[in-house]
């Protein structure tokens, strides 16, 4: 590379492309210099043979646009015996020096290890900022502020007129003109920047920011103040409402109690008397659902916060809400301090993740041009059977389309689709046209390389000859060229240019915008978009003081290995998962990428980016974006993970929080904690099409002794797991799963509750209950492991203790085979452990019908105490108690032909 010719190291060198004579190599001086000679060097090692290069020297005067000849082309011999160096006398005044190399007897391209230019600077200006100040010297937030900068021309020639730009932090806040300056002259210029919020600001002035003046030194045009501009609050009270409600995650029909505390964050006590408070609950269209009023009486001291004031209650209903709290202006509160008298928070009521996108099923949209709605069925490998809601729309003829009308503004599009595999496997590429409001917008690129597995259900592969197909859908995403309002019609249409057949399952739309660097003074920005660039930024944040983390600007980042995070806690923040995106190499498969976080980086945070892998089949071991072991206090927020094995695999985790993320098309679990993982929280995560349990706890002790306990999984969605369950809990105690939506598991139960050890050192369930609360299980169940069928909820007492299970407020709707199944593992004809201390409260099972397939005899049961789940095993053993059980529309409400299991109903 060219930089090797000016790095001061003879061991590195520049070499031109082979056979591309003449070659050029340029050094830019920045401004005119009066030259005396050019020295060119190669490594003097004897390993370099003598060579002759034909070289011409050219130059560009600073006001010119082109190069002129300075020294005619001539042959120059480079001989290691004499230092491998050539000196070329030059007499000229130029700003750039260029070598034109016409031949080289030692290589097919020009070669230079060091390119040295000797001379003296020609007369030119050199502008610099020598002083920064502001008035008032100690402003309050109502004062108009004037920034001033002194500019000096310390060069040897007069400068033309230019300007100074003033910055507070990274934000330009004003400019001021600077007149022409004679050599050695100075001028002070000022710009008014108005009133500023109370805070401490870094002030920077940059002269000639546009580079209009040619200078001897372009690198000294900026000055950052040695002291910060501190804007003090005005002397005023400043009342802020602190809004809260209980319960924090209310179920539909539950009573929500709102309260507001008043904080006076001003410098003066509030007035006495009554401070009125209003709380308003607004729906997602801005309509008022509930208004509550109350007040606090009395003076609130500066810095004090009152006890919460109860405002009243509201009966929650499913939906997205904004809760707004307003405190009336205080008599001692100046107008400038009243903007924060209103506080808002989002409130979501419902089961599942509250994600920022709107979801639209294709079967509910408008179809035309020959498009066909297929389904419903529950057949693996079928376009309907593997679709959300067990229906899809096919576009198999030119002109066929499906059209959606948006409920909110959007500038993005995601679709779940299926296109055929290549005849020999490996996938094909295709496009599908996107129309907006009837006009062609752009083509959506699709590939089937990540879908289409074949053969044995437990370990399918990519070869079509291995057996029947499964895992036949994938997702694609697209940034639209503009933002479109609610009511926009988005159409997916097969045109003549779209050369295959298509099935569309659904789309998602959302309005997005990139997030800015949270603090340019404290977040390192990588120099580029390679793995090395990002790792270097992580290392800088770790090794140099003053850095809090790394900001990843919008862009496509290429990586083929794990990033190493260690040494101290760092924050890795992207511009958002639509903007900051890591990709595994497209020419490879099954590349292990992600983040390796060591315990020395406990307390680190990761947010606002996407990781797109290149996995095409299951490979146990690699492929975990976060493969965490013995770490604590991490936060993982707002990530998008796709085409990987696993999002987070956690061994011995403590107080890790995973929130607000989307997981798509994996070949194993989304999130799995094991080996003494305690106090972790998984909240508001949407997992689609995982290749194993979407959310799991496995109480193994093969690596670390200790139980999984105190973990909270809440507001989660698990849809379309193509292998295993939506939620799976194997042992542990005092863990809770609540506010969850599980739908369309293809082979397994919606929820697995099991004490099976899988051959690992393992502990069963403890006496402190494991709780499952406020959960919907829709169209779940399937068949796996040959002839075994699975229900909406599967309770399997096996290798270790099975106890302390609490299931409440759960609705199981339209299960594939049965609603709830109890099963016990046997060894040598004897049960290993019974089901004990297991209570169900407010559970509904509806629509368990006969399946009509090969497993019809095992279908249609609302609740089933399985009398012989597998060959060589025996009936379920133990008992379970149901309180307020509702069974409707089932072929058989309860099947229990055993004498070993008791179902109690209260």
PDB file of C-alpha atoms in Angstrom, residues 158-276:
ATOM      1  CA  UNK A 158      -1.127  37.086   4.165  1.00  0.00           C
ATOM      2  CA  UNK A 159      -4.274  34.989   4.341  1.00  0.00           C
ATOM      3  CA  UNK A 160      -7.549  35.500   2.538  1.00  0.00           C
ATOM      4  CA  UNK A 161     -10.774  36.043   4.446  1.00  0.00           C
ATOM      5  CA  UNK A 162     -12.377  32.930   5.961  1.00  0.00           C
ATOM      6  CA  UNK A 163     -14.525  31.992   8.979  1.00  0.00           C
ATOM      7  CA  UNK A 164     -14.493  30.324  12.395  1.00  0.00           C
ATOM      8  CA  UNK A 165     -16.947  27.586  13.371  1.00  0.00           C
ATOM      9  CA  UNK A 166     -17.891  27.186  17.048  1.00  0.00           C
ATOM     10  CA  UNK A 167     -18.866  23.800  18.536  1.00  0.00           C
ATOM     11  CA  UNK A 168     -20.379  22.703  21.815  1.00  0.00           C
ATOM     12  CA  UNK A 169     -19.264  19.111  21.988  1.00  0.00           C
ATOM     13  CA  UNK A 170     -19.970  17.630  18.561  1.00  0.00           C
ATOM     14  CA  UNK A 171     -22.672  20.171  17.630  1.00  0.00           C
ATOM     15  CA  UNK A 172     -21.926  23.248  15.549  1.00  0.00           C
ATOM     16  CA  UNK A 173     -23.644  26.192  17.222  1.00  0.00           C
ATOM     17  CA  UNK A 174     -22.366  29.265  15.350  1.00  0.00           C
ATOM     18  CA  UNK A 175     -19.937  30.836  12.860  1.00  0.00           C
ATOM     19  CA  UNK A 176     -18.092  34.141  12.614  1.00  0.00           C
ATOM     20  CA  UNK A 177     -16.303  35.765   9.669  1.00  0.00           C
ATOM     21  CA  UNK A 178     -12.548  36.387   9.832  1.00  0.00           C
ATOM     22  CA  UNK A 179     -11.111  39.045   7.542  1.00  0.00           C
ATOM     23  CA  UNK A 180      -7.822  38.819   5.657  1.00  0.00           C
ATOM     24  CA  UNK A 181      -4.856  38.651   8.032  1.00  0.00           C
ATOM     25  CA  UNK A 182      -1.330  39.765   7.326  1.00  0.00           C
ATOM     26  CA  UNK A 183       1.499  37.466   8.366  1.00  0.00           C
ATOM     27  CA  UNK A 184       1.787  37.617  12.174  1.00  0.00           C
ATOM     28  CA  UNK A 185      -1.561  39.407  12.633  1.00  0.00           C
ATOM     29  CA  UNK A 186      -4.399  38.315  14.922  1.00  0.00           C
ATOM     30  CA  UNK A 187      -8.139  39.027  15.112  1.00  0.00           C
ATOM     31  CA  UNK A 188     -10.809  38.182  17.663  1.00  0.00           C
ATOM     32  CA  UNK A 189     -14.257  37.277  16.329  1.00  0.00           C
ATOM     33  CA  UNK A 190     -17.491  36.381  18.122  1.00  0.00           C
ATOM     34  CA  UNK A 191     -20.778  34.559  17.559  1.00  0.00           C
ATOM     35  CA  UNK A 192     -23.939  34.615  19.662  1.00  0.00           C
ATOM     36  CA  UNK A 193     -25.313  31.173  20.431  1.00  0.00           C
ATOM     37  CA  UNK A 194     -28.345  32.158  22.497  1.00  0.00           C
ATOM     38  CA  UNK A 195     -29.356  30.617  25.815  1.00  0.00           C
ATOM     39  CA  UNK A 196     -28.300  27.046  26.588  1.00  0.00           C
ATOM     40  CA  UNK A 197     -29.628  24.352  28.920  1.00  0.00           C
ATOM     41  CA  UNK A 198     -27.901  23.997  32.255  1.00  0.00           C
ATOM     42  CA  UNK A 199     -24.949  21.674  31.648  1.00  0.00           C
ATOM     43  CA  UNK A 200     -21.186  21.586  31.179  1.00  0.00           C
ATOM     44  CA  UNK A 201     -20.008  21.936  27.566  1.00  0.00           C
ATOM     45  CA  UNK A 202     -16.716  21.344  25.786  1.00  0.00           C
ATOM     46  CA  UNK A 203     -16.085  24.359  23.506  1.00  0.00           C
ATOM     47  CA  UNK A 204     -14.118  24.091  20.243  1.00  0.00           C
ATOM     48  CA  UNK A 205     -13.328  26.676  17.568  1.00  0.00           C
ATOM     49  CA  UNK A 206     -12.216  25.669  14.060  1.00  0.00           C
ATOM     50  CA  UNK A 207     -10.825  28.246  11.636  1.00  0.00           C
ATOM     51  CA  UNK A 208     -11.122  27.735   7.878  1.00  0.00           C
ATOM     52  CA  UNK A 209     -13.079  24.514   8.397  1.00  0.00           C
ATOM     53  CA  UNK A 210     -13.825  24.241   4.663  1.00  0.00           C
ATOM     54  CA  UNK A 211     -10.113  24.406   3.750  1.00  0.00           C
ATOM     55  CA  UNK A 212     -10.521  27.413   1.451  1.00  0.00           C
ATOM     56  CA  UNK A 213      -7.182  28.943   2.507  1.00  0.00           C
ATOM     57  CA  UNK A 214      -4.032  27.073   1.511  1.00  0.00           C
ATOM     58  CA  UNK A 215      -1.802  26.949   4.590  1.00  0.00           C
ATOM     59  CA  UNK A 216       1.618  25.763   5.587  1.00  0.00           C
ATOM     60  CA  UNK A 217      -0.031  23.527   8.186  1.00  0.00           C
ATOM     61  CA  UNK A 218      -3.634  22.374   7.885  1.00  0.00           C
ATOM     62  CA  UNK A 219      -3.488  20.379  11.107  1.00  0.00           C
ATOM     63  CA  UNK A 220      -3.466  23.219  13.655  1.00  0.00           C
ATOM     64  CA  UNK A 221      -6.729  25.003  12.784  1.00  0.00           C
ATOM     65  CA  UNK A 222      -8.696  23.836  15.841  1.00  0.00           C
ATOM     66  CA  UNK A 223      -8.607  24.696  19.531  1.00  0.00           C
ATOM     67  CA  UNK A 224     -10.633  23.089  22.331  1.00  0.00           C
ATOM     68  CA  UNK A 225     -10.931  25.128  25.497  1.00  0.00           C
ATOM     69  CA  UNK A 226      -8.911  23.988  28.508  1.00  0.00           C
ATOM     70  CA  UNK A 227     -11.953  24.751  30.666  1.00  0.00           C
ATOM     71  CA  UNK A 228     -15.559  23.874  29.970  1.00  0.00           C
ATOM     72  CA  UNK A 229     -18.459  26.249  29.534  1.00  0.00           C
ATOM     73  CA  UNK A 230     -20.655  25.650  32.544  1.00  0.00           C
ATOM     74  CA  UNK A 231     -24.223  26.906  32.363  1.00  0.00           C
ATOM     75  CA  UNK A 232     -25.820  27.094  35.791  1.00  0.00           C
ATOM     76  CA  UNK A 233     -29.502  26.566  36.479  1.00  0.00           C
ATOM     77  CA  UNK A 234     -31.505  29.681  37.222  1.00  0.00           C
ATOM     78  CA  UNK A 235     -32.633  30.180  40.807  1.00  0.00           C
ATOM     79  CA  UNK A 236     -36.058  28.617  40.609  1.00  0.00           C
ATOM     80  CA  UNK A 237     -38.067  25.670  41.781  1.00  0.00           C
ATOM     81  CA  UNK A 238     -38.279  22.917  39.157  1.00  0.00           C
ATOM     82  CA  UNK A 239     -41.009  20.325  39.677  1.00  0.00           C
ATOM     83  CA  UNK A 240     -40.760  17.025  37.820  1.00  0.00           C
ATOM     84  CA  UNK A 241     -43.356  14.236  38.047  1.00  0.00           C
ATOM     85  CA  UNK A 242     -41.970  10.761  38.787  1.00  0.00           C
ATOM     86  CA  UNK A 243     -44.554   8.355  37.376  1.00  0.00           C
ATOM     87  CA  UNK A 244     -45.016   4.717  38.398  1.00  0.00           C
ATOM     88  CA  UNK A 245     -47.640   1.998  38.428  1.00  0.00           C
ATOM     89  CA  UNK A 246     -48.221  -1.438  39.871  1.00  0.00           C
ATOM     90  CA  UNK A 247     -48.056  -4.128  38.746  1.00  0.00           C
ATOM     91  CA  UNK A 248     -45.251  -3.207  36.359  1.00  0.00           C
ATOM     92  CA  UNK A 249     -46.440  -5.719  33.737  1.00  0.00           C
ATOM     93  CA  UNK A 250     -50.212  -5.839  34.162  1.00  0.00           C
ATOM     94  CA  UNK A 251     -52.301  -8.553  32.491  1.00  0.00           C
ATOM     95  CA  UNK A 252     -55.451  -7.743  30.598  1.00  0.00           C
ATOM     96  CA  UNK A 253     -58.320  -7.325  33.046  1.00  0.00           C
ATOM     97  CA  UNK A 254     -55.927  -6.581  35.903  1.00  0.00           C
ATOM     98  CA  UNK A 255     -56.147  -3.496  38.070  1.00  0.00           C
ATOM     99  CA  UNK A 256     -53.356  -0.972  37.545  1.00  0.00           C
ATOM    100  CA  UNK A 257     -52.697   1.576  40.285  1.00  0.00           C
ATOM    101  CA  UNK A 258     -50.955   4.801  39.234  1.00  0.00           C
ATOM    102  CA  UNK A 259     -48.945   7.045  41.490  1.00  0.00           C
ATOM    103  CA  UNK A 260     -46.780  10.131  41.036  1.00  0.00           C
ATOM    104  CA  UNK A 261     -44.063  11.529  43.272  1.00  0.00           C
ATOM    105  CA  UNK A 262     -42.960  15.142  42.806  1.00  0.00           C
ATOM    106  CA  UNK A 263     -39.263  15.929  42.654  1.00  0.00           C
ATOM    107  CA  UNK A 264     -38.032  19.490  43.013  1.00  0.00           C
ATOM    108  CA  UNK A 265     -34.762  19.441  41.112  1.00  0.00           C
ATOM    109  CA  UNK A 266     -34.437  23.226  41.266  1.00  0.00           C
ATOM    110  CA  UNK A 267     -32.430  25.450  43.582  1.00  0.00           C
ATOM    111  CA  UNK A 268     -35.374  27.099  45.348  1.00  0.00           C
ATOM    112  CA  UNK A 269     -38.145  25.565  47.444  1.00  0.00           C
ATOM    113  CA  UNK A 270     -41.543  25.335  45.817  1.00  0.00           C
ATOM    114  CA  UNK A 271     -44.429  27.513  46.893  1.00  0.00           C
ATOM    115  CA  UNK A 272     -46.810  26.146  49.485  1.00  0.00           C
ATOM    116  CA  UNK A 273     -50.379  25.166  48.780  1.00  0.00           C
ATOM    117  CA  UNK A 274     -51.730  22.548  46.399  1.00  0.00           C
ATOM    118  CA  UNK A 275     -49.747  21.110  43.475  1.00  0.00           C
ATOM    119  CA  UNK A 276     -52.248  19.560  41.082  1.00  0.00           C
TER     120      UNK A 276
END
